[in-house]
Amino acid sequence: MNFEEVFEAKLAKNEFIEPKDWMPDNYRKHLIRQISQHAHSEVVGMLPEGNWISRAPSLRAKLVLLAKVQDEGGHGLYLYTAAETLGISRDEMIDALLTGKAKYSSIFNYPTLTWADVGAIGWLVDGAAIMNQVMLQRTSYGPYSRAMVRICKEESFHQRQGYEIMTHLSFGTPEQKEMAQDAMNRWWFPTLMMFGPPDVESPNSDNALKWRIKRESNDQLRQRFVNQTVIQAEYLGLTIPDPKLKWNESKKGYDYGDPDWSEFKNVIKGNGICNKQRLADRNKAHREGEWVRAAAAAYADKQKHVQAA
Ligand code: 3HC
């Protein structure tokens, strides 16, 4: 068998493609694009929530949020490391993010206006991320799959902490309930956008499914997320802001209204509410972190000399 046939045979047997295996250039490029943007999303995702660490309503809430935001940084590291196994350097990826060349999840370009937004992010955004990432545990590229297994364990804590905040507010005072409903109204449709454009408009999905990078399509995951979340919103007594939401017995799922895909396209073009702020914050953090990188590199260099001596 030639290299291509070996690659195809491994996919057919659901075996992992590992860094040292031959792979088509386009498979490699597809993974570098997806994994690096996934990593950027984790790191940029720290910003909207980080905004509330100093404003958390209790010490416990602060500790839980701090732990979650720190987790996201770690998820970014796992994913940058997985992407590096494909031959791209960390510096290239970071440069692509800081210069605005690379994408990150559209959801993080929306502002966190109240404490309920922290709850909505944990419940809805991390809930959507889990839906996608549990599927990605079965992705064909070994390092990506193993990173997903590790990340999914922590994501379930993230979703629980968000849902706990929304539960506290929804069963709290009328003002708290109103704050939870306001967050629901602002985060619902942007969360549906996280799963990507409709399958018919997704230029990458055919290859992703053929190469078993994705195991389910954008629309399939979005549908599963809606079905799961409606019940949770009902328990909270929150209204999903979608007049088209309706149980469809024949498909055993909810019919629902589409997000505003022109808004989605505008946000991923860089024109969302917070895009500029997020990039400015990431660039500032990168500049201010220069001394840490220099110290770590100096220490690593010294260690090399010590070992060589
Ligand atoms: N935000 C920004 N860009 C998006 C997007 C979104 N929500 N959805 C799709 N896009 C981009 C794609 O990157 C692609 O652009 P590109 O070719 O320049 O990269 C274009 O829109 C077309 O989309 P496709 O559906 O064809 O692209 P994919 O096949 O890559 O599917 C995806 C998009 C479903 C996001 C897929 O890339 C994926 O599963 N990525 C891994 C999961 C991920 O990145 N999740 C982001 C959230 S991580 C997170 O939420 C952290 C959590 O801890 C809170």
XYZ file of C-alpha atoms and ligand atoms in Angstrom:
363
model
C 0.000 0.000 0.000
C 1.181 3.551 -0.723
C 1.154 6.307 1.914
C -2.312 7.548 0.909
C -3.757 4.047 1.157
C -2.187 3.509 4.599
C -3.668 6.844 5.743
C -7.126 5.965 4.403
C -6.943 2.451 5.922
C -6.152 3.898 9.367
C -9.121 6.278 9.101
C -11.389 3.427 7.987
C -10.351 1.415 11.033
C -10.892 4.410 13.352
C -7.205 4.339 14.222
C -5.545 7.583 15.269
C -3.315 9.467 12.876
C -0.224 10.297 14.916
C 2.334 13.092 14.404
C 4.913 10.772 12.860
C 2.406 9.229 10.398
C 2.228 10.328 6.781
C -0.769 12.601 6.202
C -2.078 14.602 3.221
C -0.881 18.235 3.324
C -4.488 19.445 3.330
C -5.328 17.228 6.327
C -2.373 18.798 8.177
C -3.370 22.324 7.137
C -7.021 21.724 8.129
C -5.948 20.553 11.592
C -3.484 23.410 12.118
C -6.271 25.859 11.249
C -8.884 24.246 13.500
C -6.703 23.357 16.503
C -4.876 26.703 16.610
C -8.182 28.619 16.385
C -9.590 26.368 19.088
C -6.578 27.272 21.261
C -7.043 30.999 20.524
C -10.688 30.665 21.550
C -9.717 29.208 24.918
C -7.243 31.991 25.643
C -9.404 34.870 24.388
C -12.341 33.284 26.234
C -10.523 34.069 29.505
C -11.048 37.795 28.922
C -14.845 38.265 29.163
C -15.052 36.140 32.322
C -11.793 37.470 33.767
C -13.539 40.822 33.739
C -15.746 39.605 36.626
C -13.161 37.970 38.915
C -12.692 41.208 40.893
C -16.476 41.824 40.891
C -17.684 38.360 41.913
C -20.507 38.623 44.501
C -18.819 36.362 47.078
C -15.429 34.897 47.919
C -16.707 31.447 46.892
C -17.972 32.796 43.549
C -14.595 34.463 43.017
C -12.686 31.259 43.773
C -14.876 29.178 41.436
C -14.580 31.714 38.601
C -10.826 32.023 39.141
C -10.459 28.244 38.861
C -12.525 28.198 35.670
C -10.600 30.995 33.968
C -7.301 29.346 34.907
C -8.594 26.084 33.398
C -9.255 27.874 30.100
C -5.631 29.031 29.965
C -4.547 25.422 30.448
C -6.898 24.288 27.677
C -5.212 26.783 25.383
C -1.805 25.324 26.258
C -2.918 21.724 25.577
C -4.272 22.799 22.207
C -1.285 24.942 21.170
C 0.904 21.939 22.052
C -1.277 19.603 19.998
C -1.062 22.012 17.045
C 2.747 22.203 17.366
C 2.939 18.442 16.682
C 1.770 19.321 13.144
C 4.810 21.469 12.491
C 3.614 24.989 13.260
C 5.496 26.966 15.938
C 3.880 28.578 18.969
C 5.213 31.961 17.822
C 3.548 31.609 14.398
C 0.201 30.798 16.015
C 0.417 33.603 18.589
C 1.441 36.049 15.866
C -1.562 35.022 13.754
C -3.858 35.725 16.711
C -2.254 39.025 17.764
C -2.256 40.421 14.226
C -5.927 39.521 13.734
C -5.114 37.022 10.964
C -6.433 34.002 12.895
C -10.028 33.491 14.026
C -11.260 32.646 17.500
C -14.785 31.793 18.554
C -17.231 34.589 17.707
C -18.926 34.189 21.092
C -16.082 35.923 22.908
C -16.710 39.176 21.070
C -19.830 39.854 23.130
C -19.606 41.902 26.345
C -20.212 40.554 29.851
C -22.505 43.246 31.245
C -23.753 41.621 34.479
C -22.873 38.745 36.817
C -25.631 36.733 35.121
C -23.514 36.824 31.963
C -20.875 34.771 33.795
C -23.603 32.238 34.552
C -24.885 32.290 30.977
C -21.359 31.752 29.623
C -20.732 28.758 31.887
C -24.170 27.234 31.226
C -24.659 28.040 27.514
C -21.201 28.723 26.044
C -19.362 25.984 27.916
C -22.418 23.773 27.378
C -22.092 24.306 23.619
C -18.330 23.841 23.808
C -18.821 20.513 25.619
C -21.316 19.365 22.952
C -18.666 20.037 20.318
C -15.667 18.829 22.307
C -17.199 15.521 23.416
C -17.623 14.790 19.685
C -14.005 15.889 19.068
C -12.755 13.284 21.547
C -13.336 10.908 18.608
C -11.418 13.047 16.120
C -8.928 11.166 13.938
C -5.823 13.112 15.010
C -4.357 11.490 18.137
C -2.940 14.528 19.992
C -6.172 16.526 19.406
C -8.339 13.674 20.678
C -6.224 13.240 23.811
C -6.343 16.987 24.494
C -10.141 16.840 24.170
C -10.460 13.978 26.659
C -8.571 16.039 29.230
C -10.424 19.269 28.454
C -13.893 17.704 28.561
C -13.340 16.564 32.151
C -12.858 20.203 33.202
C -15.588 21.619 30.935
C -18.306 19.762 32.846
C -17.247 21.666 36.001
C -17.436 24.889 33.940
C -20.975 24.187 32.826
C -22.049 23.230 36.373
C -20.698 26.466 37.848
C -22.543 28.477 35.217
C -25.804 26.626 35.740
C -25.450 27.048 39.522
C -25.163 30.835 39.075
C -28.233 30.879 36.781
C -30.164 28.706 39.257
C -29.300 31.013 42.154
C -30.441 34.067 40.179
C -33.525 32.460 38.616
C -34.857 31.404 42.038
C -33.693 34.637 43.682
C -35.307 38.063 43.890
C -37.366 39.400 40.939
C -34.404 41.642 40.037
C -32.074 38.647 39.995
C -34.490 36.653 37.843
C -34.741 39.599 35.458
C -30.917 39.752 35.242
C -30.808 36.020 34.377
C -33.495 36.468 31.689
C -31.641 39.466 30.237
C -28.462 37.348 29.954
C -30.457 34.503 28.373
C -31.822 36.974 25.818
C -28.357 38.248 24.858
C -26.402 34.973 24.833
C -28.844 32.512 23.240
C -28.375 33.200 19.522
C -24.623 34.028 19.688
C -24.202 30.639 21.411
C -25.918 28.856 18.496
C -23.375 30.533 16.197
C -20.552 28.735 18.061
C -21.341 25.538 16.167
C -20.418 27.242 12.885
C -22.477 28.230 9.847
C -25.274 25.968 8.527
C -23.889 22.776 6.990
C -24.827 23.941 3.505
C -22.623 27.019 3.964
C -19.705 25.298 5.692
C -16.696 25.145 3.329
C -14.663 22.935 5.669
C -17.205 20.364 6.820
C -17.036 17.970 3.869
C -13.309 17.410 4.376
C -13.675 17.437 8.156
C -16.247 14.643 7.990
C -14.347 12.719 5.284
C -11.153 12.802 7.359
C -13.116 12.066 10.585
C -11.888 15.301 12.143
C -15.522 16.158 12.777
C -17.721 13.190 13.582
C -20.975 15.189 13.441
C -21.930 18.253 11.455
C -22.459 21.820 12.704
C -26.250 21.516 12.407
C -26.398 18.110 14.120
C -24.509 19.442 17.165
C -26.556 22.653 17.199
C -29.784 20.636 17.195
C -28.578 18.432 20.054
C -27.611 21.526 22.050
C -31.061 23.110 21.573
C -32.833 19.887 22.566
C -30.775 19.604 25.755
C -30.936 23.274 26.748
C -34.685 23.851 26.388
C -35.378 21.523 29.320
C -32.751 23.252 31.463
C -34.207 26.690 30.676
C -37.698 25.428 31.563
C -36.428 24.263 34.972
C -34.989 27.738 35.572
C -38.225 29.364 34.448
C -36.326 31.304 31.791
C -37.754 31.982 28.338
C -35.600 31.162 25.309
C -35.880 34.285 23.094
C -36.954 32.357 19.989
C -40.631 32.528 18.933
C -40.007 29.699 16.444
C -38.944 27.255 19.170
C -41.428 24.380 19.051
C -41.278 20.648 19.760
C -41.419 18.622 16.534
C -42.642 15.119 17.367
C -41.721 13.708 13.996
C -38.034 14.597 14.431
C -38.101 14.145 18.228
C -36.443 17.522 18.584
C -37.147 21.232 18.654
C -37.642 23.361 15.599
C -35.876 26.643 16.240
C -35.161 29.979 14.604
C -31.834 30.688 12.934
C -29.276 33.048 14.420
C -28.653 36.212 12.406
C -25.987 34.839 10.070
C -25.157 38.308 8.747
C -24.287 39.284 12.347
C -22.140 36.119 12.577
C -20.266 37.006 9.360
C -19.774 40.557 10.596
C -18.400 39.391 13.961
C -15.931 36.938 12.421
C -14.818 39.687 10.065
C -13.718 41.599 13.162
C -16.665 43.977 13.517
C -18.240 42.547 16.677
C -18.868 44.637 19.808
C -15.648 43.552 21.536
C -13.318 42.331 18.758
C -11.010 45.334 18.929
C -10.947 45.304 22.751
C -10.171 41.563 22.867
C -7.238 41.902 20.455
C -5.947 44.981 22.282
C -6.114 43.114 25.616
C -4.344 40.073 24.184
C -1.604 42.251 22.641
C -1.169 44.132 25.933
C -0.919 40.864 27.899
C 1.597 39.557 25.382
C 3.775 42.663 25.693
C 3.577 42.583 29.500
C 4.428 38.866 29.493
C 7.667 39.352 27.533
C 9.801 39.236 30.711
C 8.239 35.907 31.733
C 9.045 34.372 28.341
C 12.609 35.778 28.460
C 13.148 34.417 32.006
C 11.781 30.978 31.051
C 13.991 30.865 27.942
C 17.058 31.940 29.966
C 16.344 29.265 32.574
C 15.888 26.596 29.886
C 19.142 27.714 28.251
C 20.996 27.543 31.590
C 19.593 24.061 32.250
C 20.896 22.941 28.848
C 24.416 24.146 29.768
C 24.241 22.521 33.218
C 23.193 19.188 31.653
C 25.872 19.519 28.932
C 28.616 20.242 31.527
N -16.443 31.747 15.496
C -15.442 32.118 14.654
N -15.232 31.515 13.443
C -16.074 30.513 13.120
C -17.109 30.056 13.960
C -17.277 30.746 15.189
N -18.244 30.414 16.028
N -17.748 29.030 13.344
C -17.125 28.847 12.164
N -16.137 29.742 12.029
C -15.264 29.924 10.877
C -14.398 28.715 10.614
O -13.184 28.801 11.339
C -14.198 28.839 9.106
O -13.257 29.860 8.844
P -11.731 29.487 8.429
O -11.846 28.516 7.278
O -11.121 30.804 8.066
O -11.120 28.868 9.667
C -15.538 29.388 8.619
O -16.119 30.043 9.742
C -16.474 28.329 8.076
O -16.850 27.474 9.126
P -16.784 25.878 8.924
O -17.950 25.291 9.629
O -16.591 25.540 7.486
O -15.423 25.586 9.683
P -15.048 24.320 10.574
O -15.301 23.057 9.832
O -13.717 24.590 11.088
O -16.139 24.355 11.782
C -16.014 24.857 14.127
C -16.128 25.423 12.696
C -17.298 24.062 14.424
C -15.845 25.996 15.102
C -14.819 23.907 14.153
O -13.690 24.628 13.711
C -14.540 23.330 15.518
O -15.195 22.409 15.933
N -13.519 23.876 16.188
C -13.105 23.311 17.473
C -14.012 23.776 18.589
C -13.828 25.256 18.845
O -13.004 25.922 18.300
N -14.650 25.771 19.695
C -14.574 27.206 19.977
C -15.032 27.445 21.326
S -13.859 26.902 22.512
C -14.626 27.390 23.883
O -15.760 27.707 23.836
C -13.881 27.404 25.153
C -14.780 26.998 26.276
O -13.969 26.620 27.343
C -15.668 28.096 26.689
